[in-house]
Short mmCIF file of C-alpha atoms and ligand atoms in Angstrom, two decimals:
data_model
loop_
_atom_site.label_atom_id
_atom_site.label_comp_id
_atom_site.label_asym_id
_atom_site.label_seq_id
_atom_site.Cartn_x
_atom_site.Cartn_y
_atom_site.Cartn_z
CA MET A 393 111.88 119.12 91.84
CA ARG A 394 108.90 119.11 94.17
CA VAL A 395 106.93 115.92 93.69
CA ALA A 396 103.49 114.97 95.03
CA ILE A 397 102.27 111.41 95.47
CA ASN A 398 98.75 110.13 96.00
CA THR A 399 97.06 106.74 96.23
CA GLY A 400 93.62 106.31 94.67
CA GLY A 401 90.95 103.64 94.22
CA GLY A 402 90.64 100.47 96.29
CA ASP A 403 93.71 99.82 98.44
CA ALA A 404 96.14 97.03 97.57
CA PRO A 405 98.98 95.49 99.59
CA GLY A 406 102.19 97.24 98.51
CA LEU A 407 100.96 100.84 98.37
CA ASN A 408 103.10 101.85 101.34
CA ALA A 409 106.14 100.18 99.83
CA VAL A 410 105.68 102.29 96.67
CA VAL A 411 105.37 105.49 98.72
CA ARG A 412 108.49 104.75 100.75
CA ALA A 413 110.54 103.78 97.69
CA ALA A 414 109.51 106.92 95.81
CA VAL A 415 110.20 109.17 98.80
CA LEU A 416 113.64 107.71 99.56
CA SER A 417 114.81 107.75 95.96
CA ALA A 418 113.50 111.30 95.42
CA GLU A 419 115.19 112.46 98.61
CA ARG A 420 118.51 111.06 97.42
CA ARG A 421 118.20 113.28 94.36
CA GLY A 422 117.65 116.27 96.61
CA TRP A 423 113.97 116.54 95.65
CA GLU A 424 111.13 117.45 97.96
CA VAL A 425 108.08 115.16 98.28
CA VAL A 426 104.58 115.80 99.58
CA GLY A 427 101.72 113.34 99.97
CA ILE A 428 98.14 114.20 99.02
CA ARG A 429 95.78 112.41 101.37
CA ARG A 430 92.75 110.37 100.20
CA GLY A 431 93.29 110.57 96.48
CA TYR A 432 92.67 114.16 95.38
CA ASP A 433 90.42 115.02 98.35
CA GLY A 434 93.42 116.18 100.40
CA LEU A 435 93.84 119.17 98.10
CA PHE A 436 90.56 120.51 99.49
CA PHE A 437 90.79 120.04 103.26
CA PRO A 438 93.19 121.51 105.82
CA GLY A 439 96.17 119.24 106.48
CA GLY A 440 95.38 117.23 103.35
CA VAL A 441 98.85 117.77 101.86
CA VAL A 442 101.64 116.46 104.08
CA PRO A 443 105.43 116.63 103.74
CA LEU A 444 107.03 113.23 103.19
CA ASN A 445 110.63 112.43 104.04
CA GLY A 446 112.68 109.45 105.18
CA ALA A 447 111.41 109.75 108.74
CA ALA A 448 107.76 109.95 107.65
CA VAL A 449 107.98 106.70 105.68
CA ARG A 450 110.13 104.68 108.06
CA GLY A 451 108.94 101.13 108.78
CA ILE A 452 105.97 101.04 106.42
CA THR A 453 107.10 98.66 103.66
CA HIS A 454 105.46 95.62 105.22
CA LEU A 455 102.20 97.36 106.14
CA GLY A 456 98.92 96.90 104.25
CA GLY A 457 96.62 99.84 103.45
CA THR A 458 98.15 103.23 102.66
CA ILE A 459 99.50 105.88 105.02
CA LEU A 460 98.04 108.48 102.64
CA GLY A 461 94.53 107.07 102.70
CA THR A 462 92.56 106.51 99.52
CA THR A 463 89.08 106.80 98.11
CA ASN A 464 87.11 105.26 95.31
CA ARG A 465 84.22 107.72 95.59
CA GLY A 466 84.13 110.17 92.70
CA SER A 467 87.01 111.86 90.88
CA PRO A 468 88.12 115.47 90.31
CA PHE A 469 85.96 115.34 87.17
CA SER A 470 82.93 114.18 89.13
CA PHE A 471 83.56 115.29 92.68
CA PRO A 472 80.90 114.76 95.40
CA VAL A 473 80.02 118.18 96.89
CA GLU A 474 77.63 118.49 99.83
CA LYS A 475 75.05 121.29 99.51
CA PRO A 476 73.81 123.29 102.54
CA ASP A 477 70.55 121.26 102.46
CA GLY A 478 72.56 118.03 102.88
CA SER A 479 72.11 116.83 99.30
CA VAL A 480 75.19 115.74 97.33
CA THR A 481 75.88 116.78 93.74
CA MET A 482 78.74 115.76 91.49
CA GLU A 483 80.86 118.66 90.18
CA ASP A 484 83.84 118.95 87.83
CA ARG A 485 86.68 120.30 90.01
CA SER A 486 89.54 119.28 87.74
CA ASP A 487 90.55 122.91 87.06
CA GLU A 488 90.68 123.53 90.81
CA VAL A 489 92.89 120.43 91.24
CA ILE A 490 95.34 121.76 88.69
CA ASP A 491 95.19 125.23 90.22
CA ARG A 492 95.84 123.89 93.75
CA ILE A 493 98.74 121.76 92.52
CA GLN A 494 100.28 124.79 90.78
CA LYS A 495 99.81 126.94 93.90
CA LEU A 496 101.56 124.26 95.96
CA LYS A 497 104.47 124.55 93.47
CA ILE A 498 104.27 120.84 92.68
CA ASP A 499 106.23 120.00 89.52
CA CYS A 500 104.99 116.46 89.07
CA LEU A 501 102.32 114.13 90.47
CA ILE A 502 102.98 110.43 91.01
CA ALA A 503 99.49 108.88 90.84
CA VAL A 504 99.35 105.36 92.23
CA GLY A 505 96.10 103.67 91.21
CA GLY A 506 94.05 101.22 89.20
CA ASP A 507 92.21 101.86 85.96
CA GLY A 508 89.89 104.52 87.45
CA SER A 509 92.73 106.48 89.06
CA LEU A 510 94.96 106.14 86.00
CA ARG A 511 92.12 107.39 83.79
CA ILE A 512 91.85 110.46 86.02
CA ALA A 513 95.64 110.88 85.85
CA SER A 514 95.55 110.64 82.08
CA GLU A 515 92.75 113.24 81.83
CA LEU A 516 94.66 115.58 84.14
CA ALA A 517 97.75 115.04 81.96
CA GLU A 518 95.68 116.11 78.93
CA LYS A 519 94.89 119.32 80.83
CA GLY A 520 98.61 119.97 81.21
CA LEU A 521 99.46 118.37 84.57
CA LYS A 522 102.80 116.53 84.67
CA VAL A 523 101.79 113.06 85.84
CA ILE A 524 103.52 109.69 86.22
CA GLY A 525 101.31 106.65 86.83
CA VAL A 526 102.03 103.61 89.01
CA PRO A 527 99.68 100.67 88.34
CA LYS A 528 97.99 99.10 91.36
CA THR A 529 95.12 96.68 91.78
CA ILE A 530 94.56 93.32 93.38
CA ASP A 531 92.43 92.49 90.31
CA ASN A 532 95.47 92.42 87.97
CA ASP A 533 93.18 93.70 85.20
CA LEU A 534 95.45 96.43 83.83
CA GLN A 535 96.86 96.22 80.33
CA ALA A 536 100.47 97.17 79.60
CA THR A 537 101.97 95.64 82.74
CA ALA A 538 102.61 91.93 83.18
CA VAL A 539 101.28 92.16 86.71
CA THR A 540 100.13 94.77 89.23
CA PHE A 541 101.36 94.82 92.82
CA GLY A 542 98.84 93.56 95.38
CA PHE A 543 97.60 90.80 93.10
CA HIS A 544 99.86 88.03 94.37
CA THR A 545 99.20 88.92 98.01
CA ALA A 546 95.44 88.72 97.37
CA VAL A 547 95.96 85.36 95.65
CA GLN A 548 97.95 84.13 98.67
CA THR A 549 95.25 85.28 101.11
CA ALA A 550 92.53 83.61 99.05
CA THR A 551 94.59 80.42 98.67
CA ASP A 552 95.12 80.19 102.44
CA ALA A 553 91.38 80.65 103.02
CA ILE A 554 90.37 78.01 100.47
CA ASP A 555 92.92 75.59 101.96
CA LYS A 556 91.01 75.91 105.24
CA LEU A 557 87.69 75.20 103.55
CA HIS A 558 88.82 71.74 102.49
CA SER A 559 88.70 70.18 105.95
CA THR A 560 85.27 71.51 106.88
CA ALA A 561 83.88 70.63 103.43
CA GLU A 562 85.19 67.07 103.78
CA ALA A 563 84.03 66.67 107.39
CA HIS A 564 80.45 67.54 106.39
CA GLN A 565 80.47 66.09 102.84
CA ARG A 566 79.46 69.50 101.53
CA ILE A 567 79.86 71.62 98.46
CA MET A 568 81.52 74.91 99.46
CA VAL A 569 81.16 77.82 97.04
CA VAL A 570 83.60 80.67 97.70
CA GLU A 571 83.34 84.08 96.00
CA LEU A 572 86.51 86.03 95.26
CA MET A 573 87.08 89.60 94.06
CA GLY A 574 88.37 90.69 90.66
CA ARG A 575 85.53 92.75 89.15
CA HIS A 576 85.13 91.67 85.53
CA ALA A 577 88.41 89.75 85.35
CA GLY A 578 88.96 86.26 86.70
CA TRP A 579 92.64 86.45 87.63
CA ILE A 580 92.30 86.10 91.41
CA ALA A 581 89.77 83.25 91.16
CA LEU A 582 91.84 81.45 88.53
CA PHE A 583 95.16 81.67 90.38
CA ALA A 584 93.83 81.06 93.91
CA GLY A 585 91.39 78.39 92.73
CA PHE A 586 94.14 76.49 90.94
CA ALA A 587 96.71 76.91 93.74
CA ALA A 588 94.18 75.75 96.34
CA THR A 589 93.11 72.77 94.16
CA ALA A 590 89.48 73.75 93.67
CA ASP A 591 87.31 71.33 91.69
CA VAL A 592 85.48 74.05 89.79
CA ILE A 593 86.59 77.59 88.90
CA LEU A 594 84.06 80.02 87.44
CA ILE A 595 85.40 83.23 85.90
CA PRO A 596 83.78 86.07 83.91
CA GLU A 597 85.76 85.17 80.78
CA ILE A 598 84.15 81.69 80.60
CA PRO A 599 80.32 81.83 80.98
CA TYR A 600 79.21 78.82 82.98
CA ASP A 601 76.47 76.18 82.77
CA LEU A 602 75.51 74.91 86.23
CA ASP A 603 74.22 71.61 84.83
CA LEU A 604 77.81 70.88 83.79
CA VAL A 605 79.13 71.97 87.17
CA ALA A 606 76.60 69.68 88.93
CA ALA A 607 77.65 66.77 86.69
CA LYS A 608 81.31 67.39 87.55
CA ILE A 609 80.49 67.44 91.28
CA ASN A 610 78.34 64.29 91.11
CA GLY A 611 81.17 62.52 89.26
CA ARG A 612 83.56 63.48 92.04
CA TRP A 613 81.25 62.05 94.70
CA GLN A 614 81.12 58.76 92.81
CA GLN A 615 84.91 58.57 92.64
CA GLY A 616 85.42 58.89 96.37
CA PRO A 617 86.05 62.30 97.90
CA GLU A 618 82.58 63.34 99.02
CA PHE A 619 83.08 67.09 99.07
CA ALA A 620 83.73 69.77 96.50
CA ILE A 621 85.22 73.27 96.38
CA VAL A 622 83.80 75.71 93.84
CA VAL A 623 85.65 79.02 93.41
CA VAL A 624 83.66 81.77 91.73
CA ALA A 625 84.89 85.19 90.64
CA GLU A 626 82.45 87.93 91.69
CA GLY A 627 81.95 88.90 88.03
CA ALA A 628 81.26 85.37 86.72
CA HIS A 629 77.98 84.87 84.87
CA PRO A 630 75.98 82.01 83.37
CA LYS A 631 75.85 81.40 79.62
CA GLY A 632 73.43 83.93 78.19
CA GLY A 633 72.94 85.58 81.60
CA GLU A 634 74.46 88.43 83.54
CA ALA A 635 76.67 88.72 86.61
CA SER A 636 75.15 89.05 90.12
CA TYR A 637 74.72 92.55 91.50
CA LEU A 638 73.80 93.86 94.95
CA GLU A 639 70.68 95.94 95.40
CA GLU A 640 72.58 98.90 96.82
CA ARG A 641 74.47 101.02 94.34
CA GLY A 642 77.90 102.64 94.54
CA PRO A 643 78.86 106.31 93.96
CA GLY A 644 77.22 107.81 90.88
CA GLY A 645 74.63 105.00 90.90
CA LYS A 646 77.21 102.44 89.75
CA ARG A 647 76.09 98.84 90.18
CA ARG A 648 78.10 96.79 92.68
CA LEU A 649 78.95 93.15 92.06
CA GLY A 650 77.94 90.65 94.73
CA GLY A 651 75.87 87.56 95.41
CA ALA A 652 77.40 85.19 92.84
CA ALA A 653 78.39 82.51 95.37
CA TYR A 654 75.01 82.52 97.10
CA ARG A 655 73.12 82.31 93.83
CA ILE A 656 75.29 79.46 92.56
CA SER A 657 75.20 77.53 95.84
CA ARG A 658 71.39 77.57 95.95
CA ARG A 659 71.14 76.24 92.42
CA LEU A 660 73.84 73.60 92.95
CA ALA A 661 72.01 72.37 96.07
CA GLU A 662 68.88 71.91 93.93
CA LEU A 663 70.71 70.26 91.05
CA THR A 664 72.79 67.84 93.15
CA GLY A 665 70.59 67.35 96.21
CA ARG A 666 73.73 67.87 98.31
CA GLU A 667 74.35 70.16 101.27
CA THR A 668 75.89 73.36 100.00
CA ARG A 669 77.27 76.45 101.74
CA SER A 670 78.59 79.72 100.36
CA LEU A 671 80.92 82.42 101.60
CA VAL A 672 82.33 85.69 100.29
CA LEU A 673 85.97 86.40 101.05
CA GLY A 674 85.48 90.09 100.28
CA HIS A 675 87.84 92.79 101.49
CA LEU A 676 90.06 90.33 103.37
CA GLN A 677 91.71 89.95 99.98
CA ARG A 678 92.79 93.60 100.05
CA GLY A 679 94.13 93.57 103.59
CA GLY A 680 97.28 92.51 105.35
CA ARG A 681 100.99 92.58 104.69
CA PRO A 682 102.22 92.46 101.11
CA ILE A 683 104.11 89.23 100.37
CA ALA A 684 107.76 89.60 99.31
CA PHE A 685 106.92 89.51 95.59
CA ASP A 686 104.61 92.51 95.93
CA ARG A 687 107.06 94.45 98.11
CA LEU A 688 109.78 93.96 95.51
CA LEU A 689 107.51 95.01 92.65
CA SER A 690 106.23 98.02 94.61
CA MET A 691 109.74 99.25 95.39
CA ARG A 692 110.84 98.76 91.79
CA PHE A 693 107.77 100.72 90.63
CA GLY A 694 108.29 103.50 93.20
CA THR A 695 111.92 104.07 92.27
CA ALA A 696 111.17 103.75 88.53
CA ALA A 697 108.47 106.44 88.83
CA ILE A 698 111.06 108.88 90.19
CA GLU A 699 113.56 107.90 87.49
CA ILE A 700 110.93 108.49 84.79
CA ALA A 701 110.05 111.85 86.32
CA ALA A 702 113.75 112.75 86.20
CA GLN A 703 113.75 111.87 82.49
CA GLY A 704 110.71 114.13 82.00
CA ARG A 705 108.57 111.31 80.56
CA PHE A 706 105.29 112.68 81.88
CA GLY A 707 102.00 111.03 80.89
CA CYS A 708 103.74 107.67 81.25
CA MET A 709 103.18 104.84 83.67
CA VAL A 710 105.71 102.38 85.04
CA ALA A 711 105.03 98.81 83.94
CA LEU A 712 106.56 95.38 84.42
CA ASP A 713 107.77 93.99 81.11
CA PRO A 714 109.81 91.07 82.47
CA PRO A 715 112.59 91.15 83.32
CA ARG A 716 112.54 94.98 83.34
CA VAL A 717 110.36 97.80 84.57
CA ARG A 718 109.80 100.33 81.82
CA ALA A 719 107.67 103.36 80.97
CA VAL A 720 104.55 103.08 78.81
CA PRO A 721 101.94 105.74 77.96
CA ILE A 722 99.21 105.71 80.62
CA VAL A 723 96.56 105.50 77.89
CA GLU A 724 97.88 102.06 76.89
CA ALA A 725 96.98 100.72 80.32
CA ILE A 726 93.41 101.98 80.40
CA GLU A 727 92.18 101.27 76.86
CA ASN A 728 90.66 97.91 77.82
CA ILE A 729 90.71 95.72 80.89
CA LYS A 730 93.12 92.79 80.84
CA SER A 731 90.97 89.67 80.80
CA VAL A 732 92.13 86.09 81.23
CA PRO A 733 92.81 84.75 77.71
CA MET A 734 91.33 81.36 76.87
CA ASP A 735 94.81 80.01 76.11
CA ASP A 736 96.31 81.29 79.36
CA ASP A 737 98.80 78.77 80.65
CA VAL A 738 97.07 78.47 84.02
CA VAL A 739 93.70 77.81 82.32
CA LEU A 740 95.30 75.12 80.15
CA ALA A 741 97.09 73.51 83.10
CA ALA A 742 93.91 73.52 85.17
CA ARG A 743 91.91 71.96 82.33
CA ALA A 744 94.64 69.36 81.83
CA MET A 745 94.19 68.35 85.48
CA GLY A 746 90.41 67.99 85.17
CA ILE A 747 89.32 71.22 86.83
CA SER A 748 85.94 72.32 85.49
CA PHE A 749 85.30 75.88 84.27
CA GLY A 750 81.61 75.10 83.92
CA ASP A 751 81.78 75.14 80.09
O1 F6P B 357 89.22 96.82 92.31
C1 F6P B 357 89.50 96.27 93.55
C2 F6P B 357 88.25 95.75 94.21
O2 F6P B 357 88.61 95.14 95.43
C3 F6P B 357 87.42 94.77 93.35
O3 F6P B 357 87.97 93.50 93.30
C4 F6P B 357 86.08 94.87 94.02
O4 F6P B 357 85.03 94.55 93.14
C5 F6P B 357 86.01 96.31 94.41
O5 F6P B 357 87.34 96.79 94.49
C6 F6P B 357 85.31 96.56 95.73
O6 F6P B 357 85.25 97.92 95.96
P1 F6P B 357 84.77 98.59 97.31
O7 F6P B 357 86.00 98.83 98.14
O8 F6P B 357 84.15 99.87 96.87
O9 F6P B 357 83.83 97.67 97.99
#
């Protein structure tokens, strides 16, 4: 077998651990592995497909980012192509991707990615490419797997940051509003907010009412601790309103989330009359070394992907179904995003301890 591996979409801690695990376990079967750099882009530029062996992946398990590079601009089905006049148009190059992969005598592609990358993988599979998916995203918003790698590292990073906010918030008797990633799912905000003992957690799944949040904060001031920590997921929105978006747009004119913490902090300052500051943790949540949990999951996923390829179960994705890793059809993972259910244990525990969700 000659296997290719690529990493697509936003990076997540653990990508390198997946690559190393897949390469080492494939090598032990006597297979050959190549890496495609920057998603599918590497198929179209010189040096974009690199041989991977034990030596090439030595010492990378603990590193953040991805040695293969990644991209979340476009896809083979809507590929940005620069015209001689400098303008950029989107073209369907999926047939060329399949053609290039065949010419490189690649028998199977291991596509490591989130919902966007897995959707691409699934569409390429429909066109006849032999693909195995590996689910990745710090957002943890993929169906069909109990958890994605990268999520718990992002939660740890966010928890550490919120821990640090407590002392400055208390010293100045301020309300601190911190915005976390997660797109339209509230997993990172929920887990980090709860772990870091926030007073209020606002997530997309529970539309908020800032009058209720202000009442919660005022009540806290009366009880003694004269500071408050509000954790807001970037996709959170008020009851009957929409999420906050930046003015600039992403590739293909896609709207980009941003500004929730600022918007909320301004309104809370008005409603409470208290000093309020906001911050956005942003891409810090994607960086750094994967914690042990994510390394373990990544290595289990990487080796399982090779095992599934050996079984010929193409069009499948590896998934954690505790206590085992198993194969599920990629389409199962991308049908809908995995939102936080209202009866999630962490939501219930947080409510039981008096944390407000603004509802
Ligand atoms: O999906 C991962 C993620 O980090 C989201 O949480 C966030 O909304 C988005 O990617 C940011 O993307 P970009 O890297 O394009 O800014």
